[in-house]
Amino acid sequence: MSILMIDKLLKELPNHVKLIAVSKTHSVESILAIYEFGIRCFAESKVQDLLVKKLVLPKDIEWHFIGHLQTNKVKQLLPLVSVIHSVDRLDLLDVIEKESKKLNIKVQCLLQVHIAQEESKFGFSYKELMSFFTSRLFEKYAFIDFVGLMGMATFTEDEDLIRSEFRQLKKMFEEIKILFFPESALFKELSMGMSDDYLIAIEEGSTMLRLGSVIFGERNYINNK
Ligand SMILES: *Cc1c(COP(=O)(O)O)cnc(C)c1O
């Protein structure tokens, strides 16, 4: 992406929206080039890649995890990240709790909700999400801060469909906030919007955009091997 375009992107972001640069598959050099624009939040989807990149990149980068997380990788991941966007099942929460307790750290988690029509996207259904909160199961996780919800819209040209999925997620977010976190300032993030749909996501109330290709250009899978 050109300097001008990144400048434009940063200028058009409302103040309440945080930009997270999705650096998966991109080299340390490319990440440094983006870092030079003042961007300090980066996200990876594989624990091993995050480990390698974090080691050599500036220490003031805030790392986020956005990939499907295997329970046997949690222990390795926790010391590396500030926020996990992709908590998509209960057994994962149990492992995150167990490992963060050992480290005596609190980890910020977003629950990933399945809003797209594709079968392949991970996440809680609305029903599962509501039963998790209604049962007050979430209160037993002393080492996890529930900070919000994450979702991915259907990969489609149909903007009305994308908008309705984001709107649905925003509605769930508001419902959970009002019912279960009325006094808490922690539950405040709505992570939605990727390169192809971030303008719609902003309009529908996103607070965190996860942008890869619009910042870095097309993904570089060869470099990732
Ligand atoms: C790869 C990825 C992104 C970024 O996708 P782009 O379309 O390149 O912006 C965002 N969120 C998740 C969960 C991803 O895996």
Tab-separated table of C-alpha atoms and ligand atoms in Angstrom:
chain	number	residue	atom	x	y	z
A	1	MET	CA	0.000	0.000	0.000
A	2	SER	CA	1.223	3.486	-0.772
A	3	ILE	CA	2.071	6.036	1.892
A	4	LEU	CA	-0.782	8.204	0.696
A	5	MET	CA	-3.336	5.451	1.017
A	6	ILE	CA	-2.331	4.499	4.549
A	7	ASP	CA	-2.459	8.146	5.537
A	8	LYS	CA	-5.915	8.415	4.030
A	9	LEU	CA	-7.073	5.249	5.784
A	10	LEU	CA	-5.820	6.488	9.148
A	11	LYS	CA	-7.477	9.867	8.648
A	12	GLU	CA	-10.868	8.414	7.764
A	13	LEU	CA	-11.013	6.209	10.870
A	14	PRO	CA	-13.292	7.591	13.575
A	15	ASN	CA	-11.571	8.068	16.943
A	16	HIS	CA	-13.408	5.229	18.652
A	17	VAL	CA	-12.242	2.692	16.060
A	18	LYS	CA	-8.959	0.905	16.621
A	19	LEU	CA	-6.968	-0.294	13.656
A	20	ILE	CA	-5.376	-3.702	13.977
A	21	ALA	CA	-2.973	-4.505	11.167
A	22	VAL	CA	-3.240	-8.178	10.267
A	23	SER	CA	0.331	-9.115	9.482
A	24	LYS	CA	-0.102	-12.864	8.955
A	25	THR	CA	2.079	-14.190	6.110
A	26	HIS	CA	3.948	-10.870	5.893
A	27	SER	CA	7.625	-10.413	6.599
A	28	VAL	CA	9.255	-8.584	9.483
A	29	GLU	CA	10.438	-5.945	6.987
A	30	SER	CA	6.894	-5.276	5.767
A	31	ILE	CA	5.653	-5.028	9.335
A	32	LEU	CA	8.383	-2.513	10.161
A	33	ALA	CA	7.378	-0.427	7.157
A	34	ILE	CA	3.817	-0.240	8.506
A	35	TYR	CA	5.089	0.373	12.047
A	36	GLU	CA	6.739	3.534	10.708
A	37	PHE	CA	3.269	5.004	10.152
A	38	GLY	CA	2.673	4.892	13.884
A	39	ILE	CA	0.584	1.727	13.816
A	40	ARG	CA	1.241	-0.243	16.996
A	41	CYS	CA	-1.350	-3.031	16.942
A	42	PHE	CA	-0.666	-6.093	14.863
A	43	ALA	CA	-2.442	-9.426	14.638
A	44	GLU	CA	-1.331	-12.916	13.731
A	45	SER	CA	-3.292	-16.119	13.254
A	46	LYS	CA	-0.596	-18.660	14.053
A	47	VAL	CA	1.150	-18.959	17.397
A	48	GLN	CA	4.481	-19.966	15.889
A	49	ASP	CA	4.573	-16.954	13.533
A	50	LEU	CA	3.682	-14.582	16.342
A	51	LEU	CA	6.462	-16.013	18.490
A	52	VAL	CA	9.094	-15.516	15.807
A	53	LYS	CA	7.967	-12.008	14.845
A	54	LYS	CA	7.520	-10.715	18.374
A	55	LEU	CA	11.064	-11.722	19.196
A	56	VAL	CA	12.635	-9.444	16.597
A	57	LEU	CA	10.137	-6.588	16.299
A	58	PRO	CA	9.928	-3.464	18.514
A	59	LYS	CA	8.735	-4.103	22.052
A	60	ASP	CA	6.013	-1.463	21.998
A	61	ILE	CA	3.915	-3.452	19.534
A	62	GLU	CA	0.648	-4.699	20.981
A	63	TRP	CA	-0.017	-8.166	19.589
A	64	HIS	CA	-3.460	-9.593	18.993
A	65	PHE	CA	-4.367	-13.160	18.130
A	66	ILE	CA	-7.112	-13.774	15.561
A	67	GLY	CA	-6.693	-17.389	14.429
A	68	HIS	CA	-8.371	-20.619	15.354
A	69	LEU	CA	-6.558	-21.548	18.556
A	70	GLN	CA	-5.705	-25.105	19.505
A	71	THR	CA	-5.808	-25.817	23.209
A	72	ASN	CA	-2.267	-27.232	23.190
A	73	LYS	CA	-0.937	-23.836	21.977
A	74	VAL	CA	-2.553	-21.689	24.664
A	75	LYS	CA	0.303	-21.916	27.124
A	76	GLN	CA	2.765	-20.690	24.518
A	77	LEU	CA	0.483	-17.923	23.281
A	78	LEU	CA	-0.537	-16.259	26.539
A	79	PRO	CA	2.717	-14.456	27.357
A	80	LEU	CA	2.826	-13.061	23.817
A	81	VAL	CA	-0.535	-11.340	23.391
A	82	SER	CA	-2.715	-8.573	24.757
A	83	VAL	CA	-5.999	-9.654	23.213
A	84	ILE	CA	-7.399	-12.914	21.843
A	85	HIS	CA	-10.202	-12.192	19.351
A	86	SER	CA	-10.977	-15.754	18.398
A	87	VAL	CA	-12.283	-17.582	21.453
A	88	ASP	CA	-14.758	-19.835	19.701
A	89	ARG	CA	-15.636	-22.615	22.157
A	90	LEU	CA	-16.004	-23.392	25.842
A	91	ASP	CA	-13.197	-25.901	26.246
A	92	LEU	CA	-10.799	-23.248	24.958
A	93	LEU	CA	-11.942	-20.864	27.687
A	94	ASP	CA	-11.220	-23.521	30.297
A	95	VAL	CA	-7.666	-23.939	29.055
A	96	ILE	CA	-7.063	-20.177	28.822
A	97	GLU	CA	-8.286	-19.847	32.402
A	98	LYS	CA	-6.059	-22.652	33.643
A	99	GLU	CA	-2.937	-21.321	31.934
A	100	SER	CA	-3.443	-17.643	32.771
A	101	LYS	CA	-3.957	-18.617	36.379
A	102	LYS	CA	-0.576	-20.355	36.392
A	103	LEU	CA	1.035	-17.233	34.970
A	104	ASN	CA	-1.034	-15.025	37.258
A	105	ILE	CA	-2.053	-12.764	34.378
A	106	LYS	CA	-5.414	-11.642	33.119
A	107	VAL	CA	-6.049	-12.050	29.441
A	108	GLN	CA	-8.508	-10.032	27.375
A	109	CYS	CA	-10.775	-12.223	25.289
A	110	LEU	CA	-13.440	-11.613	22.698
A	111	LEU	CA	-15.952	-14.318	21.994
A	112	GLN	CA	-16.144	-15.167	18.330
A	113	VAL	CA	-19.701	-15.393	17.063
A	114	HIS	CA	-20.752	-17.251	13.933
A	115	ILE	CA	-22.684	-14.685	11.895
A	116	ALA	CA	-21.786	-15.704	8.339
A	117	GLN	CA	-23.676	-18.096	6.127
A	118	GLU	CA	-20.607	-20.204	5.418
A	119	GLU	CA	-20.317	-23.390	7.435
A	120	SER	CA	-16.566	-23.048	7.765
A	121	LYS	CA	-16.377	-20.000	10.010
A	122	PHE	CA	-15.846	-20.855	13.637
A	123	GLY	CA	-17.698	-19.369	16.550
A	124	PHE	CA	-20.551	-19.485	19.005
A	125	SER	CA	-24.135	-19.407	17.786
A	126	TYR	CA	-26.448	-16.796	19.255
A	127	LYS	CA	-28.066	-19.528	21.332
A	128	GLU	CA	-24.780	-20.807	22.745
A	129	LEU	CA	-23.650	-17.281	23.477
A	130	MET	CA	-26.805	-16.402	25.378
A	131	SER	CA	-26.812	-19.605	27.381
A	132	PHE	CA	-23.187	-18.984	28.335
A	133	PHE	CA	-24.076	-15.576	29.746
A	134	THR	CA	-27.513	-16.405	31.136
A	135	SER	CA	-26.085	-19.315	33.118
A	136	ARG	CA	-23.545	-16.824	34.462
A	137	LEU	CA	-20.871	-19.352	33.583
A	138	PHE	CA	-18.646	-16.437	32.566
A	139	GLU	CA	-18.233	-15.397	36.199
A	140	LYS	CA	-16.177	-18.454	37.038
A	141	TYR	CA	-13.300	-17.266	34.828
A	142	ALA	CA	-11.283	-15.171	37.251
A	143	PHE	CA	-8.294	-14.819	34.916
A	144	ILE	CA	-10.197	-13.818	31.802
A	145	ASP	CA	-11.584	-10.381	31.020
A	146	PHE	CA	-14.475	-10.627	28.607
A	147	VAL	CA	-14.045	-7.466	26.566
A	148	GLY	CA	-16.434	-8.018	23.670
A	149	LEU	CA	-17.464	-9.945	20.580
A	150	MET	CA	-15.829	-10.714	17.247
A	151	GLY	CA	-17.422	-11.792	14.005
A	152	MET	CA	-16.751	-12.295	10.319
A	153	ALA	CA	-19.361	-11.556	7.697
A	154	THR	CA	-20.066	-13.809	4.739
A	155	PHE	CA	-17.535	-13.483	1.914
A	156	THR	CA	-19.870	-11.975	-0.679
A	157	GLU	CA	-20.458	-8.957	-2.898
A	158	ASP	CA	-23.897	-8.594	-1.347
A	159	GLU	CA	-23.464	-5.525	0.844
A	160	ASP	CA	-26.948	-5.801	2.306
A	161	LEU	CA	-26.151	-9.257	3.613
A	162	ILE	CA	-22.842	-8.098	5.120
A	163	ARG	CA	-24.560	-5.127	6.721
A	164	SER	CA	-27.329	-7.255	8.196
A	165	GLU	CA	-24.791	-9.691	9.677
A	166	PHE	CA	-22.812	-6.871	11.293
A	167	ARG	CA	-26.032	-5.346	12.571
A	168	GLN	CA	-27.015	-8.674	14.079
A	169	LEU	CA	-23.661	-8.896	15.877
A	170	LYS	CA	-23.976	-5.354	17.178
A	171	LYS	CA	-27.423	-6.213	18.533
A	172	MET	CA	-26.059	-9.254	20.398
A	173	PHE	CA	-23.275	-7.091	21.771
A	174	GLU	CA	-25.735	-4.480	23.076
A	175	GLU	CA	-27.961	-7.136	24.582
A	176	ILE	CA	-25.101	-8.804	26.461
A	177	LYS	CA	-23.711	-5.472	27.575
A	178	ILE	CA	-27.032	-4.303	29.010
A	179	LEU	CA	-27.940	-7.608	30.661
A	180	PHE	CA	-24.597	-8.785	32.004
A	181	PHE	CA	-22.100	-5.911	32.081
A	182	PRO	CA	-24.191	-2.851	32.906
A	183	GLU	CA	-21.688	-1.530	35.429
A	184	SER	CA	-18.519	-2.727	33.760
A	185	ALA	CA	-16.408	-0.619	31.451
A	186	LEU	CA	-14.546	-3.708	30.251
A	187	PHE	CA	-17.091	-5.141	27.860
A	188	LYS	CA	-16.838	-2.580	25.084
A	189	GLU	CA	-15.247	-4.035	21.954
A	190	LEU	CA	-16.903	-5.092	18.750
A	191	SER	CA	-14.239	-6.584	16.489
A	192	MET	CA	-15.719	-6.593	13.000
A	193	GLY	CA	-14.573	-5.428	9.594
A	194	MET	CA	-11.865	-6.713	7.265
A	195	SER	CA	-10.353	-5.233	4.099
A	196	ASP	CA	-13.411	-5.807	1.920
A	197	ASP	CA	-16.093	-4.715	4.359
A	198	TYR	CA	-14.573	-2.330	6.888
A	199	LEU	CA	-16.488	0.749	5.744
A	200	ILE	CA	-19.777	-1.053	6.378
A	201	ALA	CA	-18.418	-2.329	9.710
A	202	ILE	CA	-17.610	1.214	10.850
A	203	GLU	CA	-21.124	2.341	9.972
A	204	GLU	CA	-22.553	-0.573	11.931
A	205	GLY	CA	-20.623	0.169	15.114
A	206	SER	CA	-17.277	-1.607	14.935
A	207	THR	CA	-14.638	-0.615	17.489
A	208	MET	CA	-11.819	-2.800	16.121
A	209	LEU	CA	-10.992	-3.319	12.460
A	210	ARG	CA	-8.812	-6.249	11.476
A	211	LEU	CA	-7.197	-5.132	8.246
A	212	GLY	CA	-4.749	-7.231	6.280
A	213	SER	CA	-4.612	-6.903	2.506
A	214	VAL	CA	-5.747	-3.279	2.361
A	215	ILE	CA	-2.636	-2.380	4.373
A	216	PHE	CA	-0.040	-4.945	3.343
A	217	GLY	CA	-1.231	-5.886	-0.129
A	218	GLU	CA	-2.082	-9.435	-1.077
A	219	ARG	CA	-1.040	-12.150	1.348
A	220	ASN	CA	2.326	-13.649	0.775
A	221	TYR	CA	1.880	-17.356	1.355
A	222	ILE	CA	5.244	-18.307	-0.122
A	223	ASN	CA	7.016	-16.164	2.419
A	224	ASN	CA	5.020	-17.887	5.122
A	225	LYS	CA	6.385	-21.341	4.432
B	1	LIG	C1	-6.833	-12.741	7.658
B	1	LIG	C2	-7.823	-12.211	8.599
B	1	LIG	C3	-8.208	-10.871	8.573
B	1	LIG	C4	-7.695	-9.870	7.546
B	1	LIG	O1	-8.223	-10.127	6.291
B	1	LIG	P1	-8.100	-9.081	5.087
B	1	LIG	O2	-9.239	-9.432	4.195
B	1	LIG	O3	-6.775	-9.301	4.460
B	1	LIG	O4	-8.239	-7.719	5.659
B	1	LIG	C5	-9.108	-10.430	9.529
B	1	LIG	N1	-9.614	-11.271	10.460
B	1	LIG	C6	-9.287	-12.566	10.507
B	1	LIG	C7	-9.888	-13.429	11.559
B	1	LIG	C8	-8.388	-13.084	9.579
B	1	LIG	O5	-8.074	-14.388	9.629
